[in-house]
XYZ file of N, CA, C and O in Angstrom:
452
model
N 107.620 110.453 87.671
C 107.369 111.862 88.010
C 108.566 112.317 88.845
O 109.042 111.633 89.724
N 109.015 113.536 88.562
C 110.077 114.112 89.371
C 109.497 115.217 90.282
O 108.290 115.545 90.184
N 110.325 115.847 91.074
C 109.840 116.814 92.034
C 109.234 118.049 91.334
O 108.157 118.511 91.764
N 109.821 118.547 90.293
C 109.278 119.721 89.623
C 107.925 119.408 89.013
O 107.000 120.219 89.094
N 107.766 118.219 88.414
C 106.470 117.805 87.867
C 105.420 117.682 88.983
O 104.271 118.114 88.824
N 105.810 117.155 90.106
C 104.909 117.010 91.270
C 104.488 118.393 91.773
O 103.303 118.595 92.076
N 105.444 119.293 91.906
C 105.123 120.641 92.356
C 104.158 121.329 91.382
O 103.177 121.936 91.817
N 104.387 121.210 90.123
C 103.509 121.782 89.096
C 102.098 121.212 89.206
O 101.111 121.948 89.223
N 102.005 119.882 89.289
C 100.713 119.216 89.411
C 99.989 119.671 90.682
O 98.817 120.032 90.668
N 100.692 119.669 91.812
C 100.082 120.035 93.100
C 99.608 121.476 93.085
O 98.519 121.779 93.552
N 100.400 122.387 92.514
C 100.003 123.771 92.484
C 98.805 124.017 91.601
O 98.007 124.918 91.827
N 98.620 123.178 90.597
C 97.439 123.301 89.705
C 96.207 122.649 90.300
O 95.097 123.082 90.024
N 96.379 121.587 91.077
C 95.255 120.757 91.489
C 94.887 120.747 92.992
O 93.818 120.295 93.319
N 95.785 121.178 93.831
C 95.518 121.153 95.285
C 95.409 122.580 95.776
O 95.996 123.497 95.209
N 94.713 122.771 96.857
C 94.452 124.084 97.419
C 95.519 124.498 98.426
O 95.249 124.573 99.611
N 96.748 124.731 97.934
C 97.856 125.186 98.764
C 98.950 125.684 97.839
O 98.856 125.508 96.615
N 99.962 126.239 98.391
C 101.133 126.716 97.651
C 102.305 125.754 97.958
O 102.667 125.604 99.110
N 102.817 125.128 96.909
C 103.902 124.166 97.075
C 105.157 124.736 96.390
O 105.092 125.188 95.262
N 106.271 124.674 97.132
C 107.560 125.101 96.513
C 108.673 124.280 97.143
O 108.418 123.429 97.990
N 109.873 124.517 96.684
C 111.001 123.723 97.154
C 111.344 123.947 98.648
O 111.991 123.137 99.255
N 110.864 125.086 99.204
C 111.140 125.361 100.584
C 110.213 124.585 101.532
O 110.634 124.197 102.626
N 108.950 124.407 101.134
C 107.990 123.784 102.057
C 107.530 122.396 101.679
O 106.662 121.841 102.301
N 108.099 121.837 100.591
C 107.595 120.561 100.057
C 108.759 119.595 99.808
O 109.813 119.948 99.323
N 108.465 118.326 100.159
C 109.391 117.218 99.837
C 108.633 116.221 99.000
O 107.460 116.010 99.218
N 109.358 115.560 98.096
C 108.747 114.638 97.131
C 109.461 113.319 97.142
O 110.684 113.256 97.331
N 108.669 112.249 96.913
C 109.284 110.904 96.777
C 108.428 110.041 95.892
O 107.218 110.063 95.983
N 109.114 109.262 95.064
C 108.498 108.137 94.376
C 108.663 106.928 95.261
O 109.461 106.919 96.189
N 107.907 105.877 94.939
C 108.040 104.623 95.701
C 109.456 104.044 95.478
O 109.978 104.047 94.340
N 110.063 103.634 96.572
C 111.382 102.986 96.502
C 111.327 101.742 95.648
O 110.349 100.995 95.745
N 112.352 101.482 94.882
C 112.346 100.301 94.012
C 112.581 99.006 94.776
O 112.171 97.949 94.309
N 113.260 99.036 95.919
C 113.554 97.843 96.679
C 112.419 97.375 97.605
O 112.292 96.184 97.872
N 111.626 98.319 98.100
C 110.524 97.937 99.005
C 109.470 99.030 98.934
O 109.743 100.159 98.527
N 108.231 98.691 99.342
C 107.093 99.637 99.181
C 107.063 100.751 100.217
O 106.213 100.777 101.099
N 108.009 101.671 100.105
C 108.043 102.826 101.002
C 108.443 104.059 100.194
O 108.998 103.965 99.108
N 108.096 105.204 100.772
C 108.607 106.454 100.257
C 109.734 106.855 101.218
O 109.560 106.876 102.419
N 110.875 107.164 100.671
C 112.063 107.492 101.495
C 112.296 108.973 101.355
O 112.420 109.486 100.225
N 112.357 109.696 102.503
C 112.560 111.136 102.493
C 113.570 111.535 103.533
O 113.748 110.832 104.563
N 114.244 112.657 103.298
C 115.123 113.265 104.287
C 114.686 114.740 104.401
O 114.650 115.479 103.419
N 114.339 115.103 105.624
C 113.890 116.481 105.897
C 114.895 117.151 106.781
O 115.169 116.667 107.902
N 115.478 118.271 106.336
C 116.447 118.963 107.178
C 115.857 119.408 108.509
O 114.731 119.946 108.577
N 116.602 119.190 109.547
C 116.147 119.528 110.902
C 115.952 121.048 111.021
O 115.034 121.492 111.697
N 116.730 121.842 110.278
C 116.536 123.300 110.377
C 115.150 123.717 109.851
O 114.589 124.681 110.327
N 114.584 122.966 108.893
C 113.205 123.233 108.452
C 112.210 122.936 109.568
O 111.234 123.660 109.774
N 112.443 121.828 110.225
C 111.514 121.379 111.288
C 111.566 122.359 112.478
O 110.569 122.569 113.130
N 112.707 123.001 112.651
C 112.828 123.941 113.754
C 112.470 125.375 113.353
O 112.413 126.279 114.224
N 112.186 125.634 112.113
C 111.899 126.994 111.595
C 110.506 127.458 111.976
O 109.498 126.873 111.516
N 110.344 128.528 112.755
C 109.049 129.037 113.100
C 108.338 129.680 111.909
O 107.154 129.941 111.976
N 109.059 129.920 110.831
C 108.467 130.529 109.670
C 107.755 129.555 108.750
O 107.148 129.927 107.734
N 107.798 128.283 109.079
C 107.238 127.237 108.250
C 106.161 126.486 109.040
O 106.451 125.610 109.856
N 104.856 126.805 108.826
C 103.826 126.159 109.610
C 103.598 124.705 109.198
O 103.293 123.866 110.082
N 103.760 124.388 107.919
C 103.559 123.004 107.467
C 104.702 122.573 106.555
O 105.296 123.400 105.881
N 104.943 121.292 106.573
C 105.859 120.678 105.602
C 104.979 119.721 104.787
O 104.383 118.832 105.317
N 104.937 120.017 103.515
C 104.141 119.206 102.587
C 104.952 118.023 102.082
O 106.096 118.203 101.673
N 104.332 116.848 102.047
C 104.984 115.675 101.476
C 104.126 115.252 100.280
O 102.925 114.977 100.421
N 104.711 115.263 99.105
C 104.075 114.773 97.906
C 104.643 113.402 97.587
O 105.848 113.257 97.339
N 103.805 112.374 97.687
C 104.236 110.993 97.612
C 103.576 110.310 96.452
O 102.341 110.088 96.454
N 104.364 109.926 95.446
C 103.847 109.349 94.190
C 103.827 107.846 94.269
O 104.791 107.193 94.664
N 102.702 107.241 93.915
C 102.625 105.793 93.713
C 101.605 105.514 92.595
O 100.617 106.167 92.468
N 101.952 104.527 91.792
C 101.120 104.168 90.636
C 100.662 105.429 89.892
O 101.483 106.172 89.410
N 99.365 105.665 89.860
C 98.836 106.860 89.140
C 98.390 107.923 90.118
O 97.661 108.839 89.705
N 98.768 107.838 91.367
C 98.292 108.805 92.389
C 99.457 109.630 92.918
O 100.594 109.169 93.076
N 99.119 110.901 93.245
C 100.033 111.736 93.976
C 99.357 112.056 95.311
O 98.341 112.759 95.346
N 99.893 111.466 96.384
C 99.322 111.686 97.738
C 99.933 112.944 98.334
O 101.122 113.174 98.240
N 99.073 113.740 98.957
C 99.505 114.961 99.617
C 99.338 114.786 101.100
O 98.201 114.566 101.610
N 100.415 114.899 101.831
C 100.393 114.921 103.304
C 100.786 116.331 103.762
O 101.879 116.808 103.429
N 99.924 116.957 104.479
C 100.136 118.306 105.026
C 100.485 118.118 106.491
O 99.631 118.002 107.357
N 101.796 118.082 106.750
C 102.292 117.738 108.092
C 102.593 119.027 108.870
O 103.361 119.863 108.407
N 102.003 119.132 110.022
C 102.254 120.237 110.914
C 103.704 120.178 111.371
O 104.147 119.169 111.925
N 104.437 121.229 111.127
C 105.847 121.265 111.502
C 106.060 121.024 112.977
O 106.980 120.356 113.421
N 105.166 121.551 113.804
C 105.307 121.355 115.249
C 105.127 119.893 115.651
O 105.743 119.418 116.611
N 104.332 119.125 114.926
C 104.198 117.709 115.164
C 105.545 117.035 114.951
O 105.991 116.186 115.769
N 106.211 117.335 113.867
C 107.569 116.807 113.611
C 108.514 117.208 114.693
O 109.290 116.412 115.206
N 108.494 118.467 115.074
C 109.379 119.010 116.097
C 109.135 118.292 117.439
O 110.100 117.890 118.117
N 107.862 118.076 117.803
C 107.542 117.472 119.093
C 107.929 115.978 119.155
O 108.059 115.392 120.223
N 108.072 115.374 117.936
C 108.388 113.933 117.892
C 109.823 113.659 117.365
O 110.132 112.551 117.018
N 110.696 114.653 117.382
C 112.059 114.480 116.860
C 112.769 113.286 117.480
O 113.487 112.564 116.777
N 112.602 113.040 118.745
C 113.275 111.945 119.417
C 112.886 110.582 118.885
O 113.622 109.619 119.063
N 111.726 110.492 118.293
C 111.248 109.212 117.768
C 111.674 108.912 116.330
O 111.444 107.794 115.825
N 112.295 109.887 115.672
C 112.717 109.702 114.267
C 114.152 109.271 114.164
O 114.970 109.538 115.061
N 114.465 108.637 113.060
C 115.853 108.320 112.771
C 116.520 109.632 112.283
O 115.993 110.301 111.360
N 117.624 109.990 112.914
C 118.342 111.227 112.534
C 119.693 110.850 111.932
O 120.420 110.061 112.523
N 119.987 111.430 110.786
C 121.346 111.290 110.211
C 122.126 112.505 110.652
O 121.952 113.577 110.128
N 123.001 112.256 111.630
C 123.763 113.356 112.199
C 124.701 114.016 111.176
O 124.884 115.229 111.180
N 125.249 113.194 110.276
C 126.237 113.735 109.299
C 125.562 114.697 108.322
O 126.242 115.553 107.731
N 124.248 114.557 108.098
C 123.548 115.445 107.186
C 122.533 116.357 107.931
O 121.939 117.242 107.312
N 122.368 116.136 109.234
C 121.421 116.888 110.058
C 119.986 116.858 109.451
O 119.369 117.907 109.273
N 119.532 115.630 109.183
C 118.219 115.432 108.575
C 117.452 114.335 109.360
O 118.073 113.463 109.980
N 116.139 114.431 109.293
C 115.268 113.395 109.779
C 115.009 112.450 108.572
O 114.699 112.899 107.480
N 115.211 111.171 108.792
C 114.961 110.162 107.747
C 113.596 109.527 107.950
O 113.267 109.128 109.052
N 112.848 109.489 106.893
C 111.518 108.830 106.935
C 111.471 107.778 105.889
O 111.993 107.909 104.755
N 110.885 106.621 106.246
C 110.553 105.549 105.349
C 109.074 105.277 105.569
O 108.703 104.565 106.504
N 108.230 105.899 104.757
C 106.783 105.809 104.964
C 106.202 104.668 104.111
O 106.350 104.676 102.886
N 105.564 103.729 104.787
C 104.960 102.576 104.118
C 103.857 103.065 103.166
O 103.002 103.869 103.568
N 103.857 102.532 101.930
C 102.896 103.007 100.895
C 101.477 102.573 101.187
O 100.541 103.160 100.633
N 101.266 101.554 102.016
C 99.890 101.115 102.307
C 99.360 101.716 103.608
O 98.210 102.097 103.691
N 100.188 101.771 104.614
C 99.747 102.210 105.948
C 100.065 103.641 106.318
O 99.563 104.184 107.271
N 101.014 104.238 105.558
C 101.544 105.585 105.831
C 102.256 105.642 107.196
O 102.368 106.711 107.782
N 102.744 104.525 107.651
C 103.491 104.467 108.886
C 104.957 104.566 108.627
O 105.494 103.970 107.662
N 105.662 105.388 109.443
C 107.097 105.519 109.291
C 107.733 104.223 109.809
O 107.428 103.758 110.949
N 108.621 103.631 109.041
C 109.192 102.328 109.364
C 110.541 102.386 110.062
O 111.099 101.340 110.387
N 111.119 103.577 110.221
C 112.443 103.664 110.864
C 112.370 104.649 112.029
O 111.515 105.542 112.111
N 113.300 104.483 112.967
C 113.332 105.282 114.155
C 112.656 104.595 115.339
O 112.025 103.531 115.191
N 112.816 105.160 116.529
C 112.301 104.557 117.749
C 110.778 104.508 117.777
O 110.203 103.538 118.229
N 110.148 105.548 117.238
C 108.676 105.586 117.165
C 108.234 105.338 115.761
O 108.635 106.028 114.838
N 107.382 104.367 115.587
C 106.840 104.056 114.250
C 105.562 104.877 114.054
O 104.460 104.346 114.063
N 105.734 106.168 113.911
C 104.630 107.107 113.818
C 103.887 106.979 112.492
O 104.474 106.886 111.438
N 102.540 107.028 112.577
C 101.717 107.022 111.381
C 101.531 108.452 110.851
O 101.299 109.386 111.622
N 101.634 108.589 109.544
C 101.408 109.858 108.909
C 100.052 109.934 108.225
O 99.729 110.888 107.547
N 99.244 108.887 108.349
C 97.920 108.849 107.703
C 97.044 110.020 108.109
O 96.273 110.519 107.265
N 97.176 110.488 109.348
C 96.363 111.602 109.778
C 96.599 112.906 108.993
O 95.750 113.795 109.020
N 97.683 112.961 108.297
C 98.015 114.172 107.529
C 97.625 114.070 106.055
O 97.821 115.048 105.304
N 97.065 112.930 105.638
C 96.688 112.746 104.260
C 95.469 113.611 103.901
O 94.458 113.581 104.566
N 95.654 114.410 102.865
C 94.589 115.325 102.431
C 93.854 114.651 101.248
O 94.466 114.105 100.369
């Protein structure tokens, strides 16, 4: 599944509006069981964006995480930041939904819809 297919599926089946501005997508990494994402810091700092949706594909499931943007903003210091791209890097474990990189190993399970 690619991002456009995931957006189409989510818009048809979930009760929210998903687009390229408010949604990030990942398939399971081939090397280890994580979803790898990069979220631009300017999105996390944008007051116009209440939530950042994560669509995470594994096996036959598409997991939807509705992450409060302010939660990401409040925890910026605990995430791995790629300064050269100005993004937050996430490696979310496919079983536990815990972020595996950065100073704080924050769980994203609470955002699973």
